[in-house]
Coordinates of C-alpha atoms in Angstrom, one line a residue:
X23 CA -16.0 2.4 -15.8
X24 CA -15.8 2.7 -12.2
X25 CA -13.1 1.7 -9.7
X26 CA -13.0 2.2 -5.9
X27 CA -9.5 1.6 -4.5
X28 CA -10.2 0.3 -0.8
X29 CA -6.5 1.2 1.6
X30 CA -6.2 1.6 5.3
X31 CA -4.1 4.2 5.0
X32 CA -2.7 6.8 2.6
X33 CA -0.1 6.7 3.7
X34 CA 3.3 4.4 3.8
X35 CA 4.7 2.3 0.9
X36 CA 1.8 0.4 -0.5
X37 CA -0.3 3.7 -0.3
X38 CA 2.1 5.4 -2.0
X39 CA 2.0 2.7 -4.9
X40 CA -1.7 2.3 -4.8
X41 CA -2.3 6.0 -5.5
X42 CA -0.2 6.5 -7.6
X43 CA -1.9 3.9 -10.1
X44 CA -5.3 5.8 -8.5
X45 CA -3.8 8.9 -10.4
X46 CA -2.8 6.7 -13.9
X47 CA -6.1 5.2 -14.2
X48 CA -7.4 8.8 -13.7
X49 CA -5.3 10.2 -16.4
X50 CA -6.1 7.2 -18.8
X51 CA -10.4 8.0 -18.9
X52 CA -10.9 6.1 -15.8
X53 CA -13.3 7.2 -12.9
X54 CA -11.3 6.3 -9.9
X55 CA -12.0 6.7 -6.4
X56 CA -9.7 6.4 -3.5
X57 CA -11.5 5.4 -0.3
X58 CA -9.3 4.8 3.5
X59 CA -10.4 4.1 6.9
X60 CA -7.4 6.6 8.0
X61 CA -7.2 9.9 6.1
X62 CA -4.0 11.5 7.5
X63 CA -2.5 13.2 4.0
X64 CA -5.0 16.1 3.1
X65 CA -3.0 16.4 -0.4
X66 CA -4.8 13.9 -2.4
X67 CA -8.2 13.2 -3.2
X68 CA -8.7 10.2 -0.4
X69 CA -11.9 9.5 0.6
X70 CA -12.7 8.5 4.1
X71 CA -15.0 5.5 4.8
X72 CA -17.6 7.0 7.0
X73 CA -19.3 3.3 9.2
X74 CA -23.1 3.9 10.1
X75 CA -23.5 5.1 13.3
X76 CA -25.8 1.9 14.6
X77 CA -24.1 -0.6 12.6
X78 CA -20.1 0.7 13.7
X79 CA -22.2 0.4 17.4
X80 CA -23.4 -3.1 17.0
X81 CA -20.3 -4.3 15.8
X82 CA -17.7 -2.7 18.1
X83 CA -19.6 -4.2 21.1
X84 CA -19.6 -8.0 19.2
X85 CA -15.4 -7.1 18.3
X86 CA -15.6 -6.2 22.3
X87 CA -17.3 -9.7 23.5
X88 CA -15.2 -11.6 21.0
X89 CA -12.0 -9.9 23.0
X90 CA -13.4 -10.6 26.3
X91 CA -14.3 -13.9 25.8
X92 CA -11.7 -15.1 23.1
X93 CA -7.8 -15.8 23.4
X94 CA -6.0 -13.7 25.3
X95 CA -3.9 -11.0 24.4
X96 CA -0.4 -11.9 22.4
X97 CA 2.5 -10.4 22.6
X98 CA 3.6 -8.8 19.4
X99 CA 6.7 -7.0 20.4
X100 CA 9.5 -8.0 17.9
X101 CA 7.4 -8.2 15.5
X102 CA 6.4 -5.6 12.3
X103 CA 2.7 -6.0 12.1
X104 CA 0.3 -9.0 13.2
X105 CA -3.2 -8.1 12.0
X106 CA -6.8 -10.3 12.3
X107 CA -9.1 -11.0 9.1
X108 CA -11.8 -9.7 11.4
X109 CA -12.9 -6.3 11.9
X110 CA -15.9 -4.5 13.0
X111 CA -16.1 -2.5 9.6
X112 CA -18.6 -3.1 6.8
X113 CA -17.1 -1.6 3.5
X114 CA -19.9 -2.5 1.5
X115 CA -22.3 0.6 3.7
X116 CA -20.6 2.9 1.6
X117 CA -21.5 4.8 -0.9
X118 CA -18.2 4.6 -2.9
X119 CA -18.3 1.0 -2.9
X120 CA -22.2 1.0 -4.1
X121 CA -21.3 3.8 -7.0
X122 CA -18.6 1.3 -8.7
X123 CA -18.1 -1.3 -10.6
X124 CA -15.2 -2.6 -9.7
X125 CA -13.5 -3.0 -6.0
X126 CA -9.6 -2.4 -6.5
X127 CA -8.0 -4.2 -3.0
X128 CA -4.6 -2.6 -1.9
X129 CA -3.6 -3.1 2.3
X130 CA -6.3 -4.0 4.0
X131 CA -5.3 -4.7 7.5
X132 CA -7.5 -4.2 10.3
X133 CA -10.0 -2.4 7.7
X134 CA -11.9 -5.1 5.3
X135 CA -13.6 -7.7 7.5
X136 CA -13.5 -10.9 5.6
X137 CA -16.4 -12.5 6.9
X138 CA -18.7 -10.0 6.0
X139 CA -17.3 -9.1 3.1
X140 CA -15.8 -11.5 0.5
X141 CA -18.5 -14.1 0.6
X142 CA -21.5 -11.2 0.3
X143 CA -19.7 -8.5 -2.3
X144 CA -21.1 -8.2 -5.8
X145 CA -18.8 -6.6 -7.4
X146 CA -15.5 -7.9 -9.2
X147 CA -12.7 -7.5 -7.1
X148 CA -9.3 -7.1 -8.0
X149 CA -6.5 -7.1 -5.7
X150 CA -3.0 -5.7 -6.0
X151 CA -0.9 -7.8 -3.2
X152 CA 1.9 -5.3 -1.9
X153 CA 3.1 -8.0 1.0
X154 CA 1.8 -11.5 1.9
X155 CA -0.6 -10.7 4.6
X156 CA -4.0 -12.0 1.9
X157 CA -2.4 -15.5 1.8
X158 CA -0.6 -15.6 5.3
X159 CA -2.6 -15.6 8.5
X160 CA -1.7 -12.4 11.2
X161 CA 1.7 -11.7 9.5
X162 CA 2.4 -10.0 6.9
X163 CA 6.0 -11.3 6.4
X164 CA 7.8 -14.7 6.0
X165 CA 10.5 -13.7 8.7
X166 CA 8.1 -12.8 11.4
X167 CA 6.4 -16.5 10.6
X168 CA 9.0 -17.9 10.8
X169 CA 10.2 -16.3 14.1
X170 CA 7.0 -16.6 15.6
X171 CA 6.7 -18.6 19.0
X172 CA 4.1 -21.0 19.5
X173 CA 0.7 -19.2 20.6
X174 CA 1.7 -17.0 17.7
X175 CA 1.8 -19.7 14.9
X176 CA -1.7 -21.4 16.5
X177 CA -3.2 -17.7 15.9
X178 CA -1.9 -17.5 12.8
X179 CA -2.9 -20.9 11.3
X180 CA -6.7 -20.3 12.7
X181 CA -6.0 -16.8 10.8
X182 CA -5.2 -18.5 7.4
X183 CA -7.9 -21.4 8.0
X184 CA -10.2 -18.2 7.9
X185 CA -8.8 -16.4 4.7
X186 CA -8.7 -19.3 2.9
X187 CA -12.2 -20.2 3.8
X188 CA -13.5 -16.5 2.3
X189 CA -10.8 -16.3 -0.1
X190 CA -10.9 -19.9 -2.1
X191 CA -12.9 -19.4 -5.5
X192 CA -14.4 -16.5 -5.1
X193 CA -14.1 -14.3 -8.1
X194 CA -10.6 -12.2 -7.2
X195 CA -8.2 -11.4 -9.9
X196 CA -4.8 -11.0 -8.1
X197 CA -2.1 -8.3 -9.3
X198 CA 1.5 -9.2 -7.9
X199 CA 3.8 -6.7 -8.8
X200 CA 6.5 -8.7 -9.1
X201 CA 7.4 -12.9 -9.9
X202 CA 8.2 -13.6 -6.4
X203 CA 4.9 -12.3 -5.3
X204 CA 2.9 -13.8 -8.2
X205 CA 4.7 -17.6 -7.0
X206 CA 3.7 -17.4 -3.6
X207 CA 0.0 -16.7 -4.7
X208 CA 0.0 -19.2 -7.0
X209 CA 1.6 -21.7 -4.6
X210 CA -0.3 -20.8 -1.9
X211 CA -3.3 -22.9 -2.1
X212 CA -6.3 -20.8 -2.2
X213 CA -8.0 -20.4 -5.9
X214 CA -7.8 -17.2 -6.9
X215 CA -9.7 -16.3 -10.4
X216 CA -6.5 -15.2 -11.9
X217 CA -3.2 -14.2 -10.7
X218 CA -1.0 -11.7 -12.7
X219 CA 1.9 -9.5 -12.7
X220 CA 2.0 -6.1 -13.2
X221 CA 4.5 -3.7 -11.6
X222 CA 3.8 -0.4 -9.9
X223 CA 4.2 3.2 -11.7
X224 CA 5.8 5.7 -10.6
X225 CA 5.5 9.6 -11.7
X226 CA 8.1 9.8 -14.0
X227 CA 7.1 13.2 -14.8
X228 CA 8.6 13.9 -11.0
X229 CA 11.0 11.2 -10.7
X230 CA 13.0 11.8 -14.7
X231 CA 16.8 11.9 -14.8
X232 CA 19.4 14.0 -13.2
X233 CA 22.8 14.3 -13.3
X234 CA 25.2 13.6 -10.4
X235 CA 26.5 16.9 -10.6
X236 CA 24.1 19.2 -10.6
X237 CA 22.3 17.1 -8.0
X238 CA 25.4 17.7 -5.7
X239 CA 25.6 21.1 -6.8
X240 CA 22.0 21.6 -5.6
X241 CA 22.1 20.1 -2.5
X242 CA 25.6 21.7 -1.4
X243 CA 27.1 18.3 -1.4
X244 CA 30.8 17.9 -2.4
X245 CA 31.6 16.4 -5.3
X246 CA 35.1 14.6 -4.7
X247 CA 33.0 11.8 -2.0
X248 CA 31.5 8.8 -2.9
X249 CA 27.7 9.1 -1.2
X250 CA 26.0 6.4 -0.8
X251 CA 22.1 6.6 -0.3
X252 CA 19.7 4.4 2.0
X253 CA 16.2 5.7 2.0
X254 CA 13.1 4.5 4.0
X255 CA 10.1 5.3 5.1
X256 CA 10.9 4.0 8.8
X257 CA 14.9 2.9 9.2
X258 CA 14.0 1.1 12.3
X259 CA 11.9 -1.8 10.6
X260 CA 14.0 -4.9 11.0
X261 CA 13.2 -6.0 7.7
X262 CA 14.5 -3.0 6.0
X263 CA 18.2 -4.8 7.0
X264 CA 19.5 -0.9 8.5
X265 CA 22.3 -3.0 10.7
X266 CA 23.9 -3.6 7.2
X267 CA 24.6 -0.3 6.5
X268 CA 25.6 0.5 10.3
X269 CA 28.2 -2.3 9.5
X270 CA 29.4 -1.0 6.1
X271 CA 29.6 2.3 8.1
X272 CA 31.8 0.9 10.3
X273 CA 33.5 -0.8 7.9
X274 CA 34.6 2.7 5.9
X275 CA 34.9 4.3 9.3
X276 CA 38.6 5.6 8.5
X277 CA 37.9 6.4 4.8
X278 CA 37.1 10.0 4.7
X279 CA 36.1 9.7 0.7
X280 CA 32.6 7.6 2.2
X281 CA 30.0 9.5 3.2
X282 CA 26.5 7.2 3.8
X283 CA 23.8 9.8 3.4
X284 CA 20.6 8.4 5.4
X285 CA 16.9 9.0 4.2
X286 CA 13.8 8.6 6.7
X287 CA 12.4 8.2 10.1
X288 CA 14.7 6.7 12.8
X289 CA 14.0 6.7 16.5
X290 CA 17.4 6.3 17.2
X291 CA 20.8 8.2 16.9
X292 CA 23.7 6.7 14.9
X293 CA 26.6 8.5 16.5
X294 CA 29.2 7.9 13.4
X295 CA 30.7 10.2 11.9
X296 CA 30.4 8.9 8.3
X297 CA 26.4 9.0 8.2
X298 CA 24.5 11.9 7.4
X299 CA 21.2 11.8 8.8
X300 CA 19.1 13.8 6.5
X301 CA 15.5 12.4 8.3
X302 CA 12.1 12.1 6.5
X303 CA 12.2 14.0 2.7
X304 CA 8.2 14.5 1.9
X305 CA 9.0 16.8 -1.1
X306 CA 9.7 14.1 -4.2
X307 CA 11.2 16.9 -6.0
X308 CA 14.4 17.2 -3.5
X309 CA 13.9 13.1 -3.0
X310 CA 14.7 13.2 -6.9
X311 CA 17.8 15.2 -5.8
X312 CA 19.2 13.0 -3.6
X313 CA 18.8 9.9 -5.5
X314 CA 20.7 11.7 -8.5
X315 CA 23.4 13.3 -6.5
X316 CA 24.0 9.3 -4.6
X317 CA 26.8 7.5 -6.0
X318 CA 24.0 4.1 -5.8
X319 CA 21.6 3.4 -3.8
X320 CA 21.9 0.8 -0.9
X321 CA 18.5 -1.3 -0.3
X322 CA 19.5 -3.7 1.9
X323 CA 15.9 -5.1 2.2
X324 CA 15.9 -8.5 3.4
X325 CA 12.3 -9.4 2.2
X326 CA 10.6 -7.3 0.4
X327 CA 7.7 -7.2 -2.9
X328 CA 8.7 -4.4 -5.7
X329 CA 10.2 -1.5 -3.5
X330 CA 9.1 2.4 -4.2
X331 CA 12.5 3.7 -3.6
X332 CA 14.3 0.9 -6.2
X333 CA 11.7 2.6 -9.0
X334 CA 12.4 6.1 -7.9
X335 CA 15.7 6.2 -8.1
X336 CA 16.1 3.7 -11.6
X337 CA 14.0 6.0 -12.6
X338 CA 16.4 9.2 -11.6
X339 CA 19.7 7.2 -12.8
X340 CA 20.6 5.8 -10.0
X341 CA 22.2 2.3 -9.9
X342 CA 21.3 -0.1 -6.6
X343 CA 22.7 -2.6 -4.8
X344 CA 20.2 -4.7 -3.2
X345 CA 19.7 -8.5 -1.7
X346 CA 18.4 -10.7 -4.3
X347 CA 15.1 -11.0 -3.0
X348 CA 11.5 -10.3 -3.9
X349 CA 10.9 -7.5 -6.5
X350 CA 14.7 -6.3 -6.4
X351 CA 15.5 -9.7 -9.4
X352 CA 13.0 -8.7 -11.6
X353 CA 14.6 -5.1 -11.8
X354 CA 18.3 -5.1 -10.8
X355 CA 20.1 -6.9 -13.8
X356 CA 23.9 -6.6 -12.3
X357 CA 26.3 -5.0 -14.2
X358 CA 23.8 -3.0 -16.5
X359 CA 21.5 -0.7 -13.1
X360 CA 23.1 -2.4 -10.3
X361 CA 24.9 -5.2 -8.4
X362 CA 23.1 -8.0 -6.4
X363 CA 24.5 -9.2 -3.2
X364 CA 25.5 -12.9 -3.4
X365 CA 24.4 -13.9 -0.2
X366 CA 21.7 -12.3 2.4
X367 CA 24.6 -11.3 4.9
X368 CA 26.5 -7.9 6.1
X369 CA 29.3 -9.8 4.4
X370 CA 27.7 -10.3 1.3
X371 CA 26.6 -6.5 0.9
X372 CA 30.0 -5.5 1.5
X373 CA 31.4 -7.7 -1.1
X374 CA 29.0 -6.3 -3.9
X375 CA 29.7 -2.2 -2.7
X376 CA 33.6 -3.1 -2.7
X377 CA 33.0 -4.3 -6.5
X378 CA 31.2 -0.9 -7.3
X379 CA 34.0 0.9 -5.7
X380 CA 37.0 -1.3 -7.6
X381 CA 35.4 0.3 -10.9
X382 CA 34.2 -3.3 -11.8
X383 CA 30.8 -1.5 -13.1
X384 CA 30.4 1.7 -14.8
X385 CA 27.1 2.7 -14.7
X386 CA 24.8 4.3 -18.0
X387 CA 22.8 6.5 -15.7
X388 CA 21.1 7.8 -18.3
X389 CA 20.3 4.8 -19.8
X390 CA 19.5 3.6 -16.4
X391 CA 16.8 6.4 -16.0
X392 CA 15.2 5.9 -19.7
X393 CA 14.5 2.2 -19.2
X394 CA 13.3 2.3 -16.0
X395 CA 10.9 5.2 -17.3
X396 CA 9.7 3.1 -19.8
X397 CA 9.1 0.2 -17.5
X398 CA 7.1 2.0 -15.1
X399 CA 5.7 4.5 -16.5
X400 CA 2.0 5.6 -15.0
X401 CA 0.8 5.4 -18.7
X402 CA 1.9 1.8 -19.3
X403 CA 0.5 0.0 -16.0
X404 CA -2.3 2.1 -16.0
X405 CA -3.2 0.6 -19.4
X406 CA -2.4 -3.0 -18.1
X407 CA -4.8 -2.7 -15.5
X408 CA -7.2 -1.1 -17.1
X409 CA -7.4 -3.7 -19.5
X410 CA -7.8 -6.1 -16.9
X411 CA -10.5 -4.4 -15.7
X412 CA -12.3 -4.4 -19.1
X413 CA -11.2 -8.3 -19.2
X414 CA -12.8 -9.1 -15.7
X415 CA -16.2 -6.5 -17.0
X416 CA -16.2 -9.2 -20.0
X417 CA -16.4 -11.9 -18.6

């Protein structure tokens, strides 16, 4: 069996998650190829697409008239990503995607032209969702939607007139990795051939438990503080909800037991006292650390699908306290790995941290670390999809 994993990047959250199942299905017998439009991490075994030289030509200049003579320009500022089902890129030139026998969809954007490309491919596809950009228009999130002004929302219903047009019964078996994701295919209106849930892996041979000591013993950290962790890849990203911890920061501001250690890229300076700013961590063996040296880990995502850092550090030992949104329900039971904010508000995430902090849950962190590693083990999905595959080959 052949499978050719089409991603923009290889980089970012849903790359991360898509390669790692690239690397399960390798390990379980499966011949898996990996293919971007971007290469930018020369550590894996990505493949860049490579367009033909005429037909890249022909359709750059029809992308260009389309520009010229189209809508004008919107303004996307305050917004995370807008991106058109229409590209100048013809996946189906390549030889990866001629070799296989199965196309394996992960983020898209800007690289899969749907025109050219669902209504002509031969090939079962399946498609792992890892936001709602294939059943919204431009946006890939329900906040930016919802925010958007109204030039935005005509461009984006014209956008999701033309995915459901490509998308609606054609033969794509959807993966959503977690309930909330699977609901909003399902309710979304366009036919999919099937539409199923299986979660992401993670490398539990990398990510395995730790204890809180020797973590802080590790990292020089002391061990009398309570640290609490907030990892992402980009802090700035509205979504990620980084003004919540900024406000519980403020709000411990005179305890000197609270130190809020700070993981990822930031463009901007937090000038408190209390956070540690410990900027991007690419090694996952020192990531591992610093979930298993964190008191919990605060994921104040306000929409999100099944995040990589909730799995990496369940997987460590390391209790969260999240929104109860997306993918955080289906893994944050509170109480047992973690506490669940009762409402979507600074407030609200304060409320659930103050009950961590009061003693009102002791956490099993190794009991913590030996479900999650069960759960998402790169063995276990790897078999789910797989058998999907040989499901979808079937029929």
């Amino acid at each position: 069996m052949k499978v050719l994993h089409v991603c923009t990047h290889d980089q970012g959250g849903a790359a991360v998650a898509a390669l790692r199942l690239h690397e399960a299905l390798k390990q379980n017998g499966v011949t898996s190829k990996f293919l971007v439009l971007y290469r930018s991490d020369f550590t894996n075994d990505s493949i860049e697409f490579k367009p033909s030289r005429f037909g890249f030509f022909f359709r750059k200049v029809k992308a260009k008239v389309f520009r010229l003579f189209g809508k004008k320009k919107q303004d996307l500022s305050g917004f995370e990503i807008f991106s058109s089902p229409n590209t100048i890129y013809d996946v189906r030139k390549s030889t990866e995607y001629q070799q296989a026998d199965i196309i394996h969809l992960h983020w898209i954007a800007n690289f899969v032209d749907f025109s050219t490309f669902f209504p002509q491919v031969n090939k079962p596809i399946v498609w792992t969702f890892h936001d709602l950009n294939p059943i919204l228009g431009g946006f890939h999130y329900l906040i930016d939607k919802n925010n958007a002004d109204t030039h935005l929302s005509e461009m984006e219903h014209q956008y999701s007139l033309v995915k459901s047009e490509y998308l609606n019964n054609r033969s794509v078996h959807v993966i959503a990795p977690c309930e909330w994701m699977k609901r909003m295919a399902v309710e979304s209106g366009i036919q999919f051939a099937s539409v199923r849930k299986i979660n992401y892996c993670v490398n539990t041979s990398i990510f395995r438990f730790l204890s809180k000591t020797e973590a802080r013993i590790n990292l020089g950290l002391p061990q009398d503080k309570h640290l609490f962790l907030c990892v992402a890849s980009d802090i700035n990203v509205e979504r990620k909800g980084f003004r919540h911890i900024l406000y519980l920061a403020d709000e411990f501001e005179e305890n000197q037991g609270v130190t809020f250690l700070v993981v990822g890229k930031s463009a901007t300076e937090f000038n408190r006292k209390n956070i540690d700013f410990i900027g991007v961590v690419s090694e996952p063996e020192l990531l591992r650390a610093y979930y298993a040296a964190a008191d919990v880990l605060l994921l104040p995502s306000e929409e999100d699908n099944l995040p990589n850092v909730m799995l990496e550090a369940q997987c460590v030992g390391c209790p969260v306290i999240g929104f109860k949104v997306g993918g955080i329900i289906d893994v944050i039971t509170p109480g047992v790995n973690g506490l669940l904010a009762n409402q979507v508000s600074s407030e609200g995430f304060l409320s659930a941290l103050a009950s961590f902090l009061e003693g009102k849950y002791l956490p099993n962190r190794e009991l913590i670390a030996k479900t999650a590693q069960t759960l998402f083990s790169e063995k276990k999905i790897s078999e789910e999809v797989t058998n999907l595959y040989k499901t979808i080959i079937k029929v």
